[in-house]
Amino acid sequence: MWTNDAWEDYTLLDASSGERLERWGKYILIRPDPQVIWHTERKNPLWRKADAVYKRSRSGGGAWTVCNVPESWNISYGSLTFQLRPMGFKHTGLFPEQAANWDWFSDIIRKAAAAGRSPAVLNLFAYTGGATAAAAAAGASVCHVDAARGMVQAAKENLYLSGLGEAPVRYIVDDCKKFVEREIRRGRKYDGVIMDPPSYGRGPGGEIWKIEDCVCELIALAASLLSDRPLFFLVNSYTTGLSPAAMGYMVMLAMKNTGRIETGELGLRVEETGLLLPAGASARWTPDGHTGQDRRRR
C-alpha cells in the first residue's frame, strides 16, 4: 500500500462506523467513508467537537448538517498550498492520499529536468489541480483538462497560492476523451500522463462517462500520446469495483506489454490505531523500471 506520512496540515484522526474524523488545518471534519465498515469505540473527544459534519441521506446524496467553518481556508503540503471549502457530496476539494502519487511522479520529473529535459505532462480529470501543481513545481509543463469549469478555476487558484501562477500550465475545459482524440489528430505528444477518472460523470456538452464502459479505450488513446521517450503513465481510481490489478492490465495492454507496471492501493494512516485506511487504487507504469521515491509503509 502506498502512503504518505509527510502531511503537517492534514491528519486522519480516527475512523469508525462509516465515518472519518479528520483535521484539515485547524478545523475538524467528520465525513462518511464506505470503506469504514468496522465499529470501534470513539475515544477521541473531537468526535463530539467537529467544526463540520457531512451526513448521508437514506434517499441518496447528503448535506453538511454542521458547518462552522469559513467559506474557504488554506492548507499546505511542502511548497504547495491548496484552498479548501465544504463542497457537495462530502468533498473538500482535495484528496490528501494523492500526495503519495505526487511524490512518485515529481521525483521522476525532477530527475528528467536535471538531465536537461523539459517534461510535458497531461493531467486528465484534473479536478482542482493537486497533481498539476505537484508536476509544475517539479519542473514540468502541464496540460490540465477537466470538464467542470469551476474545478478548472479552482486549479488556477491553487497554482497561484502555491507560487506557480506563471508556471507553464495550459487549462482546458473539455470532455477528456474528445480532447485526447483532438490531441492525437494534432500530433501532440506528452512525456507523462496522469488520469483520475470518476465512476460516472458528464462532459460540458452532456457527454456521459461510465468508467466500466469507457476507461479501457481512454487509457489506450492516452497512451498513444506518449512521446518517444516517455517517463510515466499513472491511472488512479476511487471506483470500488475497479481493482488495481485490472487497471494495471489495461495499462500494460495499452503499452503493448513493455516497461514495468506497479499496482496497489493508496492508504491513509489512522492516528488512533496506527492502521491504514484504504483510500483509492493506482496503477503506475514506467518504461525502464523507474519507481521514483514515494513514502511507502505497509
mmCIF file of C-alpha atoms in Angstrom:
data_model
loop_
_atom_site.group_PDB
_atom_site.id
_atom_site.type_symbol
_atom_site.label_atom_id
_atom_site.label_comp_id
_atom_site.label_asym_id
_atom_site.label_seq_id
_atom_site.Cartn_x
_atom_site.Cartn_y
_atom_site.Cartn_z
ATOM 1 C CA MET A 1 0.000 0.000 0.000
ATOM 2 C CA TRP A 2 1.297 3.467 -0.930
ATOM 3 C CA THR A 3 1.039 6.017 1.847
ATOM 4 C CA ASN A 4 2.365 9.452 2.662
ATOM 5 C CA ASP A 5 3.107 10.484 6.232
ATOM 6 C CA ALA A 6 4.602 13.881 5.401
ATOM 7 C CA TRP A 7 1.395 15.904 5.796
ATOM 8 C CA GLU A 8 1.505 18.521 8.558
ATOM 9 C CA ASP A 9 -1.838 20.198 7.798
ATOM 10 C CA TYR A 10 -3.902 17.021 7.412
ATOM 11 C CA THR A 11 -4.427 14.135 9.849
ATOM 12 C CA LEU A 12 -6.857 11.221 9.744
ATOM 13 C CA LEU A 13 -7.534 11.154 13.479
ATOM 14 C CA ASP A 14 -9.900 8.175 13.648
ATOM 15 C CA ALA A 15 -12.278 6.073 11.554
ATOM 16 C CA SER A 16 -15.334 4.216 12.815
ATOM 17 C CA SER A 17 -18.894 3.244 11.841
ATOM 18 C CA GLY A 18 -18.760 4.538 8.293
ATOM 19 C CA GLU A 19 -17.117 7.877 9.096
ATOM 20 C CA ARG A 20 -13.729 9.591 9.181
ATOM 21 C CA LEU A 21 -12.625 12.067 11.844
ATOM 22 C CA GLU A 22 -10.146 14.412 10.151
ATOM 23 C CA ARG A 23 -8.102 17.514 10.878
ATOM 24 C CA TRP A 24 -7.812 19.880 7.931
ATOM 25 C CA GLY A 25 -5.559 22.700 9.113
ATOM 26 C CA LYS A 26 -7.164 23.934 12.343
ATOM 27 C CA TYR A 27 -10.629 22.558 11.542
ATOM 28 C CA ILE A 28 -12.079 19.164 12.490
ATOM 29 C CA LEU A 29 -14.360 17.449 9.972
ATOM 30 C CA ILE A 30 -16.465 14.291 10.082
ATOM 31 C CA ARG A 31 -17.215 12.784 6.678
ATOM 32 C CA PRO A 32 -18.680 9.457 5.521
ATOM 33 C CA ASP A 33 -16.452 6.729 4.084
ATOM 34 C CA PRO A 34 -17.978 3.460 2.803
ATOM 35 C CA GLN A 35 -14.689 1.622 3.432
ATOM 36 C CA VAL A 36 -15.042 2.153 7.180
ATOM 37 C CA ILE A 37 -17.227 -0.870 7.922
ATOM 38 C CA TRP A 38 -15.852 -1.524 11.440
ATOM 39 C CA HIS A 39 -17.394 -0.242 14.661
ATOM 40 C CA THR A 40 -14.764 0.813 17.177
ATOM 41 C CA GLU A 41 -15.174 2.913 20.297
ATOM 42 C CA ARG A 42 -14.960 6.617 19.565
ATOM 43 C CA LYS A 43 -12.495 7.558 22.291
ATOM 44 C CA ASN A 44 -11.221 10.765 20.698
ATOM 45 C CA PRO A 45 -13.183 13.696 22.202
ATOM 46 C CA LEU A 46 -13.016 15.525 18.856
ATOM 47 C CA TRP A 47 -15.791 13.224 17.585
ATOM 48 C CA ARG A 48 -18.079 15.450 19.702
ATOM 49 C CA LYS A 49 -16.443 18.751 18.779
ATOM 50 C CA ALA A 50 -16.304 18.703 14.986
ATOM 51 C CA ASP A 51 -16.428 22.008 13.132
ATOM 52 C CA ALA A 52 -18.196 20.432 10.133
ATOM 53 C CA VAL A 53 -20.170 17.198 9.718
ATOM 54 C CA TYR A 54 -21.440 15.700 6.465
ATOM 55 C CA LYS A 55 -24.304 13.199 6.726
ATOM 56 C CA ARG A 56 -25.549 10.910 4.008
ATOM 57 C CA SER A 57 -29.278 10.798 3.302
ATOM 58 C CA ARG A 58 -31.133 7.498 3.167
ATOM 59 C CA SER A 59 -32.766 8.702 -0.056
ATOM 60 C CA GLY A 60 -29.361 9.430 -1.636
ATOM 61 C CA GLY A 61 -26.982 12.331 -1.542
ATOM 62 C CA GLY A 62 -26.405 14.171 1.696
ATOM 63 C CA ALA A 63 -25.598 17.519 3.260
ATOM 64 C CA TRP A 64 -23.344 19.327 5.713
ATOM 65 C CA THR A 65 -25.503 19.200 8.848
ATOM 66 C CA VAL A 66 -22.905 21.143 10.858
ATOM 67 C CA CYS A 67 -20.707 23.661 9.061
ATOM 68 C CA ASN A 68 -18.940 26.037 11.447
ATOM 69 C CA VAL A 69 -16.026 26.649 9.113
ATOM 70 C CA PRO A 70 -15.267 29.595 6.832
ATOM 71 C CA GLU A 71 -16.334 29.536 3.206
ATOM 72 C CA SER A 72 -12.751 28.569 2.382
ATOM 73 C CA TRP A 73 -9.386 28.121 4.071
ATOM 74 C CA ASN A 74 -5.896 27.031 3.011
ATOM 75 C CA ILE A 75 -3.642 24.114 3.887
ATOM 76 C CA SER A 76 -0.146 23.318 2.640
ATOM 77 C CA TYR A 77 1.832 20.273 1.582
ATOM 78 C CA GLY A 78 5.505 21.121 1.302
ATOM 79 C CA SER A 79 5.740 24.115 -1.025
ATOM 80 C CA LEU A 80 2.187 23.615 -2.316
ATOM 81 C CA THR A 81 -0.858 25.440 -0.950
ATOM 82 C CA PHE A 82 -4.471 24.463 -1.571
ATOM 83 C CA GLN A 83 -7.749 26.215 -0.932
ATOM 84 C CA LEU A 84 -10.385 24.054 0.746
ATOM 85 C CA ARG A 85 -14.126 24.511 1.030
ATOM 86 C CA PRO A 86 -17.056 22.266 2.040
ATOM 87 C CA MET A 87 -18.414 21.047 -1.294
ATOM 88 C CA GLY A 88 -21.289 18.834 -2.407
ATOM 89 C CA PHE A 89 -21.068 15.082 -1.897
ATOM 90 C CA LYS A 90 -18.786 15.406 1.170
ATOM 91 C CA HIS A 91 -15.738 16.763 -0.696
ATOM 92 C CA THR A 92 -13.307 19.487 0.385
ATOM 93 C CA GLY A 93 -11.546 19.959 -2.962
ATOM 94 C CA LEU A 94 -8.507 17.841 -2.113
ATOM 95 C CA PHE A 95 -7.630 14.153 -1.719
ATOM 96 C CA PRO A 96 -4.669 14.007 0.705
ATOM 97 C CA GLU A 97 -3.846 10.364 -0.088
ATOM 98 C CA GLN A 98 -2.809 11.508 -3.570
ATOM 99 C CA ALA A 99 0.364 13.016 -2.101
ATOM 100 C CA ALA A 100 1.887 9.534 -2.418
ATOM 101 C CA ASN A 101 1.408 9.729 -6.186
ATOM 102 C CA TRP A 102 2.549 13.359 -6.319
ATOM 103 C CA ASP A 103 5.851 12.416 -4.692
ATOM 104 C CA TRP A 104 6.324 9.483 -7.055
ATOM 105 C CA PHE A 105 5.936 11.314 -10.353
ATOM 106 C CA SER A 106 7.573 14.510 -9.032
ATOM 107 C CA ASP A 107 10.770 12.567 -8.409
ATOM 108 C CA ILE A 108 10.696 11.254 -11.982
ATOM 109 C CA ILE A 109 10.064 14.744 -13.398
ATOM 110 C CA ARG A 110 12.847 16.344 -11.348
ATOM 111 C CA LYS A 111 15.383 13.759 -12.478
ATOM 112 C CA ALA A 112 14.387 14.279 -16.122
ATOM 113 C CA ALA A 113 14.624 18.063 -15.734
ATOM 114 C CA ALA A 114 18.055 17.726 -14.082
ATOM 115 C CA ALA A 115 19.160 15.730 -17.131
ATOM 116 C CA GLY A 116 18.219 18.621 -19.402
ATOM 117 C CA ARG A 117 14.731 17.582 -20.465
ATOM 118 C CA SER A 118 11.605 19.758 -20.301
ATOM 119 C CA PRO A 119 8.916 17.178 -19.464
ATOM 120 C CA ALA A 120 5.401 17.727 -20.765
ATOM 121 C CA VAL A 121 2.613 16.163 -18.692
ATOM 122 C CA LEU A 122 -1.064 15.623 -19.496
ATOM 123 C CA ASN A 123 -3.411 15.606 -16.482
ATOM 124 C CA LEU A 124 -6.870 14.237 -17.329
ATOM 125 C CA PHE A 125 -9.874 14.586 -14.994
ATOM 126 C CA ALA A 126 -7.575 17.041 -13.236
ATOM 127 C CA TYR A 127 -10.123 18.338 -10.669
ATOM 128 C CA THR A 128 -8.712 21.161 -8.506
ATOM 129 C CA GLY A 129 -5.155 20.636 -9.682
ATOM 130 C CA GLY A 130 -3.273 18.898 -6.881
ATOM 131 C CA ALA A 131 -1.346 16.764 -9.371
ATOM 132 C CA THR A 132 -0.988 19.714 -11.742
ATOM 133 C CA ALA A 133 0.627 21.829 -9.023
ATOM 134 C CA ALA A 134 2.946 18.989 -7.972
ATOM 135 C CA ALA A 135 4.073 18.325 -11.553
ATOM 136 C CA ALA A 136 4.583 22.028 -12.302
ATOM 137 C CA ALA A 137 6.582 22.522 -9.090
ATOM 138 C CA ALA A 138 8.833 19.600 -10.104
ATOM 139 C CA GLY A 139 9.643 21.244 -13.435
ATOM 140 C CA ALA A 140 7.030 20.014 -15.933
ATOM 141 C CA SER A 141 4.832 21.911 -18.330
ATOM 142 C CA VAL A 142 1.292 20.659 -17.743
ATOM 143 C CA CYS A 143 -1.908 20.415 -19.763
ATOM 144 C CA HIS A 144 -4.744 20.379 -17.204
ATOM 145 C CA VAL A 145 -8.062 19.013 -18.517
ATOM 146 C CA ASP A 146 -11.388 18.809 -16.686
ATOM 147 C CA ALA A 147 -14.992 19.016 -17.826
ATOM 148 C CA ALA A 148 -16.074 21.276 -14.930
ATOM 149 C CA ARG A 149 -15.269 24.952 -15.406
ATOM 150 C CA GLY A 150 -15.484 25.587 -11.656
ATOM 151 C CA MET A 151 -12.869 22.930 -10.922
ATOM 152 C CA VAL A 152 -10.513 24.392 -13.524
ATOM 153 C CA GLN A 153 -10.893 27.816 -11.907
ATOM 154 C CA ALA A 154 -10.116 26.270 -8.509
ATOM 155 C CA ALA A 155 -6.978 24.694 -10.012
ATOM 156 C CA LYS A 156 -5.818 28.094 -11.249
ATOM 157 C CA GLU A 157 -6.301 29.500 -7.747
ATOM 158 C CA ASN A 158 -4.323 26.627 -6.201
ATOM 159 C CA LEU A 159 -1.439 27.162 -8.619
ATOM 160 C CA TYR A 160 -1.418 30.857 -7.739
ATOM 161 C CA LEU A 161 -1.476 30.107 -3.980
ATOM 162 C CA SER A 162 1.471 27.750 -4.495
ATOM 163 C CA GLY A 163 3.528 30.468 -6.173
ATOM 164 C CA LEU A 164 3.105 28.788 -9.549
ATOM 165 C CA GLY A 165 0.879 31.353 -11.227
ATOM 166 C CA GLU A 166 3.438 31.852 -14.009
ATOM 167 C CA ALA A 167 4.193 28.141 -14.450
ATOM 168 C CA PRO A 168 3.706 26.685 -17.962
ATOM 169 C CA VAL A 169 0.217 25.248 -17.391
ATOM 170 C CA ARG A 170 -2.452 25.069 -20.079
ATOM 171 C CA TYR A 171 -6.015 24.853 -18.698
ATOM 172 C CA ILE A 172 -8.672 23.130 -20.794
ATOM 173 C CA VAL A 173 -12.400 22.804 -20.043
ATOM 174 C CA ASP A 174 -13.448 19.852 -22.160
ATOM 175 C CA ASP A 175 -14.576 16.240 -22.271
ATOM 176 C CA CYS A 176 -11.366 14.288 -21.683
ATOM 177 C CA LYS A 177 -11.909 11.694 -24.418
ATOM 178 C CA LYS A 178 -12.738 14.307 -27.053
ATOM 179 C CA PHE A 179 -9.704 16.342 -26.059
ATOM 180 C CA VAL A 180 -7.391 13.327 -26.283
ATOM 181 C CA GLU A 181 -8.767 12.460 -29.730
ATOM 182 C CA ARG A 182 -8.051 16.016 -30.929
ATOM 183 C CA GLU A 183 -4.532 15.903 -29.494
ATOM 184 C CA ILE A 184 -3.921 12.676 -31.418
ATOM 185 C CA ARG A 185 -5.033 14.346 -34.647
ATOM 186 C CA ARG A 186 -2.773 17.328 -33.885
ATOM 187 C CA GLY A 187 0.187 15.019 -33.359
ATOM 188 C CA ARG A 188 0.903 16.389 -29.901
ATOM 189 C CA LYS A 189 2.994 14.259 -27.535
ATOM 190 C CA TYR A 190 3.488 14.124 -23.757
ATOM 191 C CA ASP A 191 6.198 12.608 -21.579
ATOM 192 C CA GLY A 192 3.815 11.695 -18.782
ATOM 193 C CA VAL A 193 0.089 11.081 -18.405
ATOM 194 C CA ILE A 194 -1.991 11.292 -15.229
ATOM 195 C CA MET A 195 -5.587 10.044 -15.168
ATOM 196 C CA ASP A 196 -8.044 10.067 -12.250
ATOM 197 C CA PRO A 197 -11.389 9.179 -13.866
ATOM 198 C CA PRO A 198 -14.656 9.285 -11.895
ATOM 199 C CA SER A 199 -17.079 6.381 -11.714
ATOM 200 C CA TYR A 200 -19.692 8.455 -13.521
ATOM 201 C CA GLY A 201 -19.760 11.919 -14.966
ATOM 202 C CA ARG A 202 -20.873 14.261 -17.732
ATOM 203 C CA GLY A 203 -18.803 16.391 -20.055
ATOM 204 C CA PRO A 204 -19.509 20.071 -20.744
ATOM 205 C CA GLY A 205 -21.536 19.031 -23.799
ATOM 206 C CA GLY A 206 -23.573 16.423 -21.909
ATOM 207 C CA GLU A 207 -21.227 13.546 -22.776
ATOM 208 C CA ILE A 208 -21.823 10.589 -20.454
ATOM 209 C CA TRP A 209 -18.863 8.888 -18.785
ATOM 210 C CA LYS A 210 -19.216 5.457 -17.188
ATOM 211 C CA ILE A 211 -15.871 4.131 -16.073
ATOM 212 C CA GLU A 212 -16.608 0.462 -16.773
ATOM 213 C CA ASP A 213 -17.602 1.297 -20.350
ATOM 214 C CA CYS A 214 -15.071 3.994 -21.187
ATOM 215 C CA VAL A 215 -11.833 3.694 -19.232
ATOM 216 C CA CYS A 216 -10.097 0.978 -21.259
ATOM 217 C CA GLU A 217 -10.498 2.871 -24.534
ATOM 218 C CA LEU A 218 -9.353 6.135 -22.983
ATOM 219 C CA ILE A 219 -6.240 4.517 -21.480
ATOM 220 C CA ALA A 220 -5.320 3.216 -24.926
ATOM 221 C CA LEU A 221 -5.965 6.591 -26.568
ATOM 222 C CA ALA A 222 -3.985 8.491 -23.936
ATOM 223 C CA ALA A 223 -1.090 6.026 -24.177
ATOM 224 C CA SER A 224 -0.805 6.844 -27.886
ATOM 225 C CA LEU A 225 0.006 10.442 -26.889
ATOM 226 C CA LEU A 226 3.209 9.407 -25.121
ATOM 227 C CA SER A 227 6.455 10.675 -26.577
ATOM 228 C CA ASP A 228 9.272 8.511 -27.937
ATOM 229 C CA ARG A 229 10.952 8.772 -24.517
ATOM 230 C CA PRO A 230 8.047 8.567 -22.087
ATOM 231 C CA LEU A 231 8.578 9.000 -18.362
ATOM 232 C CA PHE A 232 5.440 7.602 -16.743
ATOM 233 C CA PHE A 233 1.753 6.759 -17.028
ATOM 234 C CA LEU A 234 -0.460 6.915 -13.922
ATOM 235 C CA VAL A 235 -4.084 5.834 -13.550
ATOM 236 C CA ASN A 236 -5.927 6.290 -10.276
ATOM 237 C CA SER A 237 -9.493 5.357 -9.374
ATOM 238 C CA TYR A 238 -11.881 5.540 -6.444
ATOM 239 C CA THR A 239 -14.327 3.128 -8.067
ATOM 240 C CA THR A 240 -14.644 0.211 -5.639
ATOM 241 C CA GLY A 241 -15.216 -2.416 -8.323
ATOM 242 C CA LEU A 242 -12.140 -1.457 -10.349
ATOM 243 C CA SER A 243 -9.162 -3.207 -8.789
ATOM 244 C CA PRO A 244 -5.549 -2.023 -9.090
ATOM 245 C CA ALA A 245 -4.694 -5.233 -10.957
ATOM 246 C CA ALA A 246 -7.438 -4.603 -13.518
ATOM 247 C CA MET A 247 -6.142 -1.087 -14.123
ATOM 248 C CA GLY A 248 -2.618 -2.432 -14.453
ATOM 249 C CA TYR A 249 -3.807 -4.979 -17.015
ATOM 250 C CA MET A 250 -5.404 -2.254 -19.152
ATOM 251 C CA VAL A 251 -2.317 -0.063 -18.927
ATOM 252 C CA MET A 252 0.001 -2.902 -19.952
ATOM 253 C CA LEU A 253 -2.251 -3.733 -22.913
ATOM 254 C CA ALA A 254 -2.022 -0.093 -23.986
ATOM 255 C CA MET A 255 1.768 -0.217 -23.594
ATOM 256 C CA LYS A 256 1.966 -3.459 -25.589
ATOM 257 C CA ASN A 257 3.335 -5.280 -22.571
ATOM 258 C CA THR A 258 6.518 -3.195 -22.392
ATOM 259 C CA GLY A 259 8.021 -1.388 -19.422
ATOM 260 C CA ARG A 260 7.132 -2.018 -15.810
ATOM 261 C CA ILE A 261 3.784 -1.782 -14.032
ATOM 262 C CA GLU A 262 3.218 -1.402 -10.293
ATOM 263 C CA THR A 263 -0.281 -1.596 -8.868
ATOM 264 C CA GLY A 264 -1.572 -1.034 -5.377
ATOM 265 C CA GLU A 265 -3.898 0.797 -3.040
ATOM 266 C CA LEU A 266 -3.389 4.259 -1.634
ATOM 267 C CA GLY A 267 -3.713 4.482 2.121
ATOM 268 C CA LEU A 268 -4.121 6.971 4.939
ATOM 269 C CA ARG A 269 -2.740 6.211 8.387
ATOM 270 C CA VAL A 270 -5.331 6.416 11.173
ATOM 271 C CA GLU A 271 -3.708 8.205 14.097
ATOM 272 C CA GLU A 272 -5.874 6.487 16.725
ATOM 273 C CA THR A 273 -4.903 2.945 15.710
ATOM 274 C CA GLY A 274 -1.803 3.283 13.528
ATOM 275 C CA LEU A 275 -3.560 1.179 10.896
ATOM 276 C CA LEU A 276 -4.032 2.088 7.239
ATOM 277 C CA LEU A 277 -7.368 3.068 5.732
ATOM 278 C CA PRO A 278 -7.629 2.144 2.020
ATOM 279 C CA ALA A 279 -8.310 5.284 0.010
ATOM 280 C CA GLY A 280 -8.205 4.585 -3.713
ATOM 281 C CA ALA A 281 -6.156 2.475 -6.094
ATOM 282 C CA SER A 282 -3.417 3.243 -8.610
ATOM 283 C CA ALA A 283 -1.516 1.680 -11.496
ATOM 284 C CA ARG A 284 1.921 3.189 -12.211
ATOM 285 C CA TRP A 285 3.827 2.482 -15.426
ATOM 286 C CA THR A 286 7.411 3.404 -16.238
ATOM 287 C CA PRO A 287 9.431 2.437 -19.335
ATOM 288 C CA ASP A 288 12.550 1.210 -17.558
ATOM 289 C CA GLY A 289 11.531 0.075 -14.099
ATOM 290 C CA HIS A 290 11.999 3.523 -12.504
ATOM 291 C CA THR A 291 9.832 3.505 -9.391
ATOM 292 C CA GLY A 292 10.523 7.034 -8.173
ATOM 293 C CA GLN A 293 10.772 7.880 -4.485
ATOM 294 C CA ASP A 294 7.449 7.613 -2.690
ATOM 295 C CA ARG A 295 6.934 7.340 1.036
ATOM 296 C CA ARG A 296 5.567 3.819 1.374
ATOM 297 C CA ARG A 297 4.787 1.861 4.512
ATOM 298 C CA ARG A 298 2.970 -1.419 4.801
#
